[in-house]
Short mmCIF file of C-alpha atoms in Angstrom, two decimals:
data_model
loop_
_atom_site.label_atom_id
_atom_site.label_comp_id
_atom_site.label_asym_id
_atom_site.label_seq_id
_atom_site.Cartn_x
_atom_site.Cartn_y
_atom_site.Cartn_z
CA MET A 1 114.50 -133.58 173.05
CA LEU A 2 117.59 -133.09 171.37
CA ALA A 3 117.16 -136.38 169.05
CA GLU A 4 113.35 -134.87 168.30
CA LEU A 5 115.38 -131.85 166.43
CA TYR A 6 118.38 -133.68 164.80
CA GLY A 7 117.57 -137.20 165.26
CA ASN A 8 121.12 -139.35 164.90
CA SER A 9 123.32 -136.08 163.61
CA LYS A 10 126.32 -136.06 165.41
CA MET A 11 126.02 -133.44 168.03
CA CYS A 12 129.32 -131.45 168.98
CA VAL A 13 128.44 -130.32 173.07
CA VAL A 14 130.97 -126.59 173.64
CA SER A 15 131.22 -125.03 176.89
CA GLY A 16 133.20 -122.87 179.04
CA ALA A 17 135.23 -124.90 182.07
CA THR A 18 133.00 -123.97 184.67
CA THR A 19 129.62 -124.27 182.39
CA TRP A 20 131.47 -127.53 181.40
CA GLU A 21 130.96 -129.28 185.18
CA ILE A 22 127.71 -127.81 185.85
CA PHE A 23 125.99 -129.65 183.53
CA GLY A 24 128.12 -130.17 179.94
CA ARG A 25 129.66 -133.33 180.75
CA ARG A 26 125.94 -134.46 181.45
CA ILE A 27 124.61 -133.29 178.41
CA ASN A 28 127.43 -134.78 176.09
CA ALA A 29 126.79 -138.07 178.93
CA ALA A 30 123.74 -137.81 177.57
CA LEU A 31 124.21 -137.85 174.00
CA GLY A 32 125.06 -141.33 173.59
CA ALA A 33 126.58 -142.28 171.07
CA ALA A 34 125.21 -139.15 168.97
CA ALA A 35 128.09 -136.56 170.80
CA ALA A 36 131.29 -135.48 169.01
CA GLU A 37 133.87 -134.72 171.02
CA PRO A 38 133.19 -131.39 172.83
CA ILE A 39 135.10 -128.04 172.99
CA VAL A 40 135.42 -126.89 176.40
CA LEU A 41 137.01 -122.93 176.40
CA ASN A 42 138.77 -121.34 178.76
CA ASN A 43 137.78 -117.62 179.76
CA ALA A 44 135.57 -117.31 175.76
CA LYS A 45 135.80 -114.46 174.12
CA ALA A 46 132.54 -113.42 171.59
CA ASP A 47 135.58 -112.95 168.69
CA LEU A 48 136.15 -113.99 165.01
CA ALA A 49 139.31 -116.04 166.25
CA THR A 50 137.32 -117.33 169.00
CA VAL A 51 133.97 -117.78 166.25
CA GLU A 52 136.83 -119.62 164.08
CA ARG A 53 138.27 -121.41 166.05
CA VAL A 54 135.42 -122.91 166.97
CA ALA A 55 133.99 -123.78 163.45
CA ALA A 56 136.86 -125.61 162.42
CA ALA A 57 137.49 -127.72 165.73
CA THR A 58 134.57 -130.22 164.81
CA SER A 59 132.83 -131.61 161.50
CA ALA A 60 129.74 -131.46 163.76
CA PRO A 61 126.03 -131.16 161.72
CA VAL A 62 125.33 -129.97 165.39
CA LEU A 63 126.48 -127.51 167.76
CA ILE A 64 124.57 -127.43 171.34
CA ALA A 65 126.22 -124.18 173.30
CA ALA A 66 126.33 -125.26 176.97
CA GLY A 67 126.61 -121.57 178.69
CA SER A 68 125.31 -118.16 179.03
CA GLY A 69 126.28 -115.32 176.51
CA ALA A 70 129.58 -115.25 175.49
CA ILE A 71 129.21 -119.10 174.12
CA THR A 72 125.87 -119.21 172.88
CA ASP A 73 127.56 -115.80 170.39
CA ILE A 74 130.55 -117.45 169.50
CA VAL A 75 128.42 -120.86 168.56
CA LYS A 76 125.28 -119.23 166.87
CA TYR A 77 127.62 -117.12 165.02
CA ALA A 78 130.47 -120.82 163.58
CA THR A 79 127.13 -122.60 162.89
CA PHE A 80 125.89 -119.57 160.80
CA ARG A 81 128.89 -118.82 158.37
CA THR A 82 129.15 -122.68 157.88
CA GLY A 83 125.77 -123.61 157.30
CA ARG A 84 125.28 -125.59 160.35
CA ARG A 85 122.25 -126.06 163.20
CA PHE A 86 122.25 -125.51 166.52
CA SER A 87 120.51 -125.64 170.27
CA VAL A 88 121.18 -123.65 173.61
CA PHE A 89 121.36 -125.62 176.75
CA ALA A 90 120.74 -122.00 179.54
CA SER A 91 123.87 -121.76 181.80
CA SER A 92 122.29 -118.05 183.02
CA PRO A 93 118.65 -116.29 181.88
CA MET A 94 119.35 -113.27 179.02
CA ASN A 95 117.80 -112.27 176.29
CA ALA A 96 120.63 -113.39 173.86
CA TYR A 97 119.27 -116.63 172.99
CA SER A 98 116.48 -115.76 171.76
CA THR A 99 117.96 -113.03 168.83
CA SER A 100 118.74 -114.00 164.70
CA SER A 101 122.21 -111.55 165.71
CA ALA A 102 125.49 -112.59 167.81
CA SER A 103 127.22 -110.08 169.04
CA ILE A 104 130.68 -110.38 168.70
CA LEU A 105 134.08 -108.16 168.62
CA VAL A 106 135.10 -107.44 164.78
CA ASP A 107 138.26 -105.33 164.87
CA GLY A 108 138.44 -104.27 168.39
CA VAL A 109 133.84 -103.06 167.85
CA LYS A 110 131.51 -104.81 169.68
CA LYS A 111 129.54 -105.39 166.95
CA SER A 112 125.83 -107.24 166.90
CA VAL A 113 126.24 -109.39 163.20
CA PRO A 114 123.32 -111.13 161.76
CA SER A 115 123.08 -114.29 162.69
CA HIS A 116 120.15 -117.28 162.58
CA CYS A 117 117.84 -118.64 165.62
CA ALA A 118 118.77 -121.79 167.69
CA ASP A 119 116.83 -125.16 167.23
CA GLY A 120 116.09 -125.57 170.81
CA LEU A 121 116.32 -123.46 174.29
CA PHE A 122 116.26 -124.83 177.13
CA PHE A 123 116.34 -123.92 180.73
CA GLU A 124 116.22 -125.91 183.77
CA LEU A 125 114.99 -124.13 186.15
CA LYS A 126 116.98 -125.70 189.33
CA THR A 127 119.96 -124.91 187.46
CA LEU A 128 119.21 -121.63 187.02
CA ALA A 129 117.99 -120.95 190.69
CA ALA A 130 121.36 -122.61 191.33
CA CYS A 131 123.07 -119.60 188.91
CA PRO A 132 125.35 -117.39 191.72
CA PRO A 133 123.20 -114.57 192.59
CA ARG A 134 125.48 -112.23 190.67
CA LEU A 135 124.49 -114.31 187.25
CA LEU A 136 120.66 -112.74 188.09
CA ALA A 137 121.17 -109.67 189.12
CA SER A 138 122.33 -109.32 185.84
CA ALA A 139 120.35 -110.82 183.66
CA PHE A 140 117.25 -108.43 185.60
CA ALA A 141 119.20 -105.32 185.12
CA ASP A 142 119.44 -106.30 181.42
CA LEU A 143 115.84 -105.82 181.05
CA LEU A 144 115.85 -102.92 183.03
CA CYS A 145 116.09 -100.24 180.05
CA ARG A 146 112.68 -101.36 178.03
CA SER A 147 111.78 -98.11 178.64
CA CYS A 148 115.32 -96.18 178.08
CA ILE A 149 115.41 -97.86 174.80
CA GLN A 150 111.81 -96.76 174.00
CA ILE A 151 111.78 -93.24 175.02
CA ASP A 152 115.70 -93.63 172.67
CA TRP A 153 113.80 -94.86 169.52
CA LEU A 154 110.82 -92.40 170.04
CA LEU A 155 113.35 -89.87 169.67
CA ALA A 156 114.82 -91.66 166.91
CA GLY A 157 111.79 -91.13 164.77
CA ASP A 158 111.30 -87.50 165.77
CA PHE A 159 114.10 -86.21 165.28
CA ALA A 160 116.13 -88.79 162.01
CA GLY A 161 112.90 -90.37 161.02
CA ALA A 162 113.79 -93.52 162.51
CA ASP A 163 111.01 -96.19 162.16
CA TYR A 164 109.50 -96.81 165.62
CA ARG A 165 107.40 -100.35 166.11
CA ALA A 166 105.62 -100.43 169.57
CA PHE A 167 105.02 -104.43 169.53
CA PRO A 168 108.33 -105.14 170.79
CA PHE A 169 108.01 -103.18 173.66
CA HIS A 170 104.44 -104.41 174.21
CA LEU A 171 105.72 -107.98 174.43
CA ALA A 172 108.03 -106.27 177.30
CA GLU A 173 105.86 -104.61 179.29
CA CYS A 174 104.08 -108.51 179.89
CA ASP A 175 105.77 -109.39 182.43
CA GLU A 176 107.29 -105.88 184.03
CA ALA A 177 105.51 -105.62 186.74
CA ASP A 178 106.02 -108.62 187.77
CA LEU A 179 109.74 -109.32 187.20
CA ILE A 180 110.07 -105.74 188.97
CA ALA A 181 107.88 -106.98 191.92
CA ALA A 182 109.98 -110.52 192.32
CA ALA A 183 113.48 -108.57 192.00
CA GLY A 184 114.35 -109.42 195.76
CA ASN A 185 113.45 -113.30 195.42
CA LEU A 186 115.73 -113.82 192.17
CA THR A 187 118.16 -114.49 194.54
CA SER A 188 116.77 -116.43 196.89
CA GLY A 189 116.48 -119.61 194.63
CA ASP A 190 112.70 -119.71 193.78
CA HIS A 191 111.55 -121.34 190.89
CA GLN A 192 108.61 -118.78 190.03
CA SER A 193 110.57 -115.92 190.29
CA ILE A 194 113.29 -117.02 188.31
CA ALA A 195 110.52 -118.22 185.80
CA ILE A 196 109.25 -115.23 185.28
CA LEU A 197 112.48 -113.87 184.77
CA VAL A 198 113.40 -115.92 182.12
CA ARG A 199 110.55 -115.79 180.21
CA ALA A 200 110.72 -111.68 180.17
CA CYS A 201 114.59 -112.52 178.93
CA ILE A 202 112.62 -115.36 175.78
CA ALA A 203 110.12 -111.99 175.20
CA ASN A 204 113.24 -109.58 175.20
CA GLY A 205 114.77 -111.38 172.47
CA LEU A 206 112.24 -112.31 170.51
CA GLY A 207 111.39 -108.90 170.49
CA SER A 208 114.81 -108.42 167.62
CA LEU A 209 113.57 -111.77 166.58
CA LEU A 210 109.86 -110.60 164.93
CA LEU A 211 111.56 -106.73 163.94
CA LYS A 212 114.96 -108.43 163.13
CA SER A 213 117.05 -105.78 163.92
CA THR A 214 118.02 -104.54 167.56
CA ALA A 215 116.51 -101.74 167.44
CA CYS A 216 113.86 -102.78 170.32
CA ASN A 217 116.29 -103.57 172.71
CA SER A 218 120.29 -101.85 172.40
CA ARG A 219 120.28 -97.57 172.07
CA CYS A 220 122.03 -95.16 174.51
CA GLU A 221 122.65 -97.61 177.92
CA HIS A 222 124.24 -100.59 175.83
CA LEU A 223 126.58 -98.77 173.69
CA ILE A 224 127.79 -97.28 177.28
CA SER A 225 128.30 -100.51 177.97
CA HIS A 226 129.87 -101.55 174.51
CA TYR A 227 132.66 -98.44 175.03
CA LEU A 228 133.51 -99.94 178.72
CA ASP A 229 134.61 -103.13 177.40
CA MET A 230 136.25 -102.08 174.32
CA PHE A 231 138.14 -99.66 175.89
CA ALA A 232 138.93 -100.36 179.81
CA GLY A 233 141.81 -102.55 178.76
CA ASP A 234 143.40 -104.11 181.64
CA ALA A 235 141.72 -101.54 183.98
CA HIS A 236 138.49 -103.07 183.60
CA PRO A 237 137.64 -104.93 186.11
CA GLY A 238 135.64 -107.75 185.21
CA SER A 239 132.16 -106.49 185.32
CA LEU A 240 129.48 -108.56 183.32
CA HIS A 241 127.90 -106.68 180.13
CA GLY A 242 124.53 -107.07 182.11
CA GLU A 243 125.81 -105.47 185.13
CA GLN A 244 127.62 -102.51 183.46
CA VAL A 245 124.11 -102.40 181.29
CA GLY A 246 121.64 -101.39 184.65
CA VAL A 247 124.25 -99.22 186.04
CA ALA A 248 124.13 -97.33 182.21
CA THR A 249 120.20 -97.34 181.90
CA LEU A 250 120.15 -95.65 186.22
CA ALA A 251 121.60 -92.76 184.29
CA MET A 252 119.89 -92.52 181.23
CA MET A 253 116.64 -92.78 182.70
CA ARG A 254 118.13 -89.66 185.00
CA LEU A 255 119.32 -87.98 181.53
CA GLN A 256 115.67 -87.99 180.71
CA GLU A 257 113.86 -87.41 183.73
CA GLN A 258 116.22 -84.42 183.65
CA ILE A 259 115.11 -83.35 179.96
CA LEU A 260 111.83 -84.29 180.17
CA GLN A 261 110.14 -83.19 183.47
CA ALA A 262 111.22 -80.08 183.10
CA ASP A 263 108.77 -77.48 182.73
CA GLN A 264 111.15 -75.06 180.17
CA PRO A 265 111.97 -77.35 177.29
CA PRO A 266 116.25 -77.48 175.86
CA GLN A 267 116.90 -75.12 173.79
CA LEU A 268 119.35 -77.43 171.05
CA HIS A 269 121.86 -76.13 168.69
CA ALA A 270 123.39 -77.09 166.05
CA SER A 271 125.55 -80.31 166.56
CA ALA A 272 129.36 -79.99 166.94
CA ASP A 273 132.21 -81.32 165.03
CA ARG A 274 134.19 -83.12 166.63
CA GLY A 275 135.52 -85.89 163.70
CA THR A 276 139.34 -84.29 164.68
CA GLN A 277 139.28 -84.49 167.99
CA LEU A 278 138.02 -88.00 167.46
CA ILE A 279 139.87 -89.32 165.45
CA ALA A 280 143.16 -87.28 167.19
CA ARG A 281 141.61 -89.26 170.58
CA TYR A 282 140.41 -93.04 169.29
CA GLY A 283 143.21 -92.97 166.95
CA LYS A 284 142.55 -93.00 162.88
CA ARG A 285 140.40 -96.61 162.07
CA LEU A 286 138.31 -96.45 165.11
CA GLY A 287 138.13 -92.45 165.41
CA SER A 288 137.02 -92.23 161.72
CA VAL A 289 134.15 -94.75 162.89
CA PHE A 290 133.27 -92.38 165.63
CA ALA A 291 133.56 -89.37 163.48
CA GLN A 292 131.29 -90.19 160.13
CA ASN A 293 128.79 -90.98 162.93
CA CYS A 294 128.81 -87.91 164.71
CA THR A 295 128.14 -86.46 161.49
CA THR A 296 125.17 -88.57 159.78
CA LYS A 297 123.24 -87.66 163.58
CA ALA A 298 124.20 -84.13 163.39
CA ILE A 299 122.07 -81.83 164.11
CA SER A 300 122.24 -79.32 161.74
CA ALA A 301 121.24 -75.12 162.54
CA PRO A 302 117.71 -75.22 160.66
CA ALA A 303 116.77 -78.26 162.22
CA ALA A 304 118.27 -76.88 166.17
CA ALA A 305 115.62 -73.34 165.06
CA GLN A 306 112.66 -75.49 163.82
CA TRP A 307 112.39 -78.05 167.56
CA ASN A 308 112.80 -74.84 169.26
CA ARG A 309 110.03 -72.53 167.88
CA ARG A 310 107.58 -76.40 168.14
CA TRP A 311 108.75 -77.07 171.75
CA GLN A 312 107.93 -73.36 172.46
CA ASP A 313 104.46 -74.40 170.84
CA ASP A 314 103.83 -77.64 172.09
CA TRP A 315 106.23 -78.93 174.96
CA ASP A 316 104.31 -80.73 177.01
CA THR A 317 101.86 -82.48 174.22
CA TRP A 318 105.12 -83.56 172.97
CA ARG A 319 107.50 -84.75 176.34
CA SER A 320 103.74 -86.41 178.05
CA ARG A 321 104.10 -88.88 174.98
CA LEU A 322 107.69 -89.66 176.42
CA ARG A 323 106.85 -89.69 179.50
CA LYS A 324 103.94 -92.56 179.01
CA VAL A 325 106.45 -95.08 178.76
CA MET A 326 108.52 -94.60 181.65
CA LEU A 327 109.39 -95.95 183.81
CA PRO A 328 110.79 -94.15 186.63
CA ALA A 329 114.78 -94.64 187.43
CA ALA A 330 114.29 -94.22 191.41
CA LYS A 331 111.44 -97.57 190.99
CA ALA A 332 114.63 -99.05 188.38
CA GLU A 333 116.98 -98.89 191.65
CA GLN A 334 114.91 -100.25 194.05
CA ALA A 335 114.73 -102.71 192.21
CA LEU A 336 118.07 -103.25 191.51
CA ARG A 337 118.97 -102.76 194.88
CA ALA A 338 117.18 -105.41 195.54
CA CYS A 339 118.12 -108.07 194.19
CA GLY A 340 122.07 -107.01 194.68
CA GLY A 341 122.53 -105.48 191.63
CA SER A 342 125.52 -102.73 190.89
CA THR A 343 124.01 -98.49 190.62
CA SER A 344 126.83 -96.79 190.12
CA ALA A 345 130.20 -97.49 188.14
CA SER A 346 132.16 -97.14 191.18
CA GLN A 347 130.43 -100.19 192.62
CA LEU A 348 132.07 -102.22 189.76
CA GLY A 349 134.97 -101.06 190.21
CA PHE A 350 135.56 -98.78 187.36
CA ASP A 351 137.07 -95.24 187.74
CA PRO A 352 134.45 -92.28 187.70
CA GLU A 353 136.35 -90.60 185.40
CA PHE A 354 135.98 -93.11 182.43
CA PHE A 355 132.52 -94.22 183.23
CA ARG A 356 132.07 -90.28 182.35
CA ARG A 357 134.04 -89.85 178.96
CA ALA A 358 131.63 -93.45 177.91
CA VAL A 359 128.65 -91.09 178.82
CA ARG A 360 130.09 -88.31 176.62
CA ASP A 361 131.21 -90.63 174.23
CA ALA A 362 129.75 -93.68 173.65
CA MET A 363 126.92 -92.37 171.46
CA TYR A 364 129.02 -92.12 168.59
CA LEU A 365 129.95 -96.16 168.30
CA ARG A 366 126.57 -96.34 166.50
CA ASN A 367 124.54 -94.42 164.32
CA ARG A 368 121.58 -94.39 166.66
CA PHE A 369 119.74 -91.45 167.82
CA GLY A 370 119.04 -91.23 171.05
CA ILE A 371 118.98 -89.17 174.31
CA LEU A 372 122.81 -88.75 174.84
CA ASP A 373 123.01 -87.24 170.89
CA LEU A 374 120.21 -84.45 171.82
CA ALA A 375 121.55 -83.62 175.70
CA ALA A 376 124.71 -82.84 173.56
CA SER A 377 122.44 -80.70 171.24
CA ALA A 378 121.46 -79.55 173.75
CA ARG A 379 125.54 -78.73 175.89
CA MET A 380 123.44 -80.60 179.07
CA LEU A 381 125.51 -83.58 178.90
CA GLU A 382 129.58 -82.23 179.87
CA GLN A 383 127.49 -80.90 182.95
CA PHE A 384 125.01 -84.10 183.71
CA ALA A 385 128.38 -86.88 182.74
CA SER A 386 130.27 -85.00 185.48
CA ARG A 387 128.36 -85.31 188.25
CA LEU A 388 127.84 -89.95 187.74
CA GLN A 389 130.13 -92.03 190.14
#
């Protein structure tokens, strides 16, 4: 398969220590004379230092990522920066493989950086079915956020004039019902259920590829996950990205339901200027980024008054448009439990108060308006966060 893509070009397999033993060594052996010296990373971390180390470690014109998200992002960005090509053999299902961006830690901040696409994506169902159940549950959890993101983007279109596009969500919805129905079979080794999960992951990634943006698969729930990774430090329990997104998704679904199912609209207020507070809490470098996003997304007093008047006149019509795309939180939680996923931050091992702080402050990580910004303006966020576990 790789020869069809690359002919006799030298290919360097890049793998983690565990996935090297699972199938990286087998892939490298199959390359025969085309194999360059492989790169096996221990505890691979998708940061700039690792990207540069991998790029400098081989002169091969083609890199083969044998692994999951971190390995793929490292290889994707290393080849992008050096003008080389790459393919992926997936060790677990996730949406990162089919996107043209890479999630890289840059100066302590998790960023989605422009990159390029793989030439080939290869999924071996028997290998994926043998994944640790936790990895399969994590991949499933990462896909549950479709309705959260869609509602957040619709909100951003209304409040901030964001250019909402529906087609990525049509792609995601093709498999959503079947995926949720298959949740209980994902960790049993059932190939048909794994195939549905893989197809849903690819579709999710293709949405952002066609859109040329992660706006369709990363909103408030992903910002909470990024916050957890950035600030947990030595207290990080080692939870997976998808696990964190699943827990954050449930929280955001409940917040969306609290607002959109109420008979009376929330009363918006001018956004608080938290710049000084954020800089004091997070330091000048990160705090300044947070403060800038706080300012950029702020709702002014006239805008708040305008929305309050509009909602008084047409609340049912406005909220019904958002509720049409909503996946009920109870249904999402039931599906998560069915596949053995975690449903709360405390189950993942995070201190509940730290998770509450993530929910309060994660919105400042990025200039994307969403339900957290709306709840903060409505002075509902503090009380909502205080109940989370």
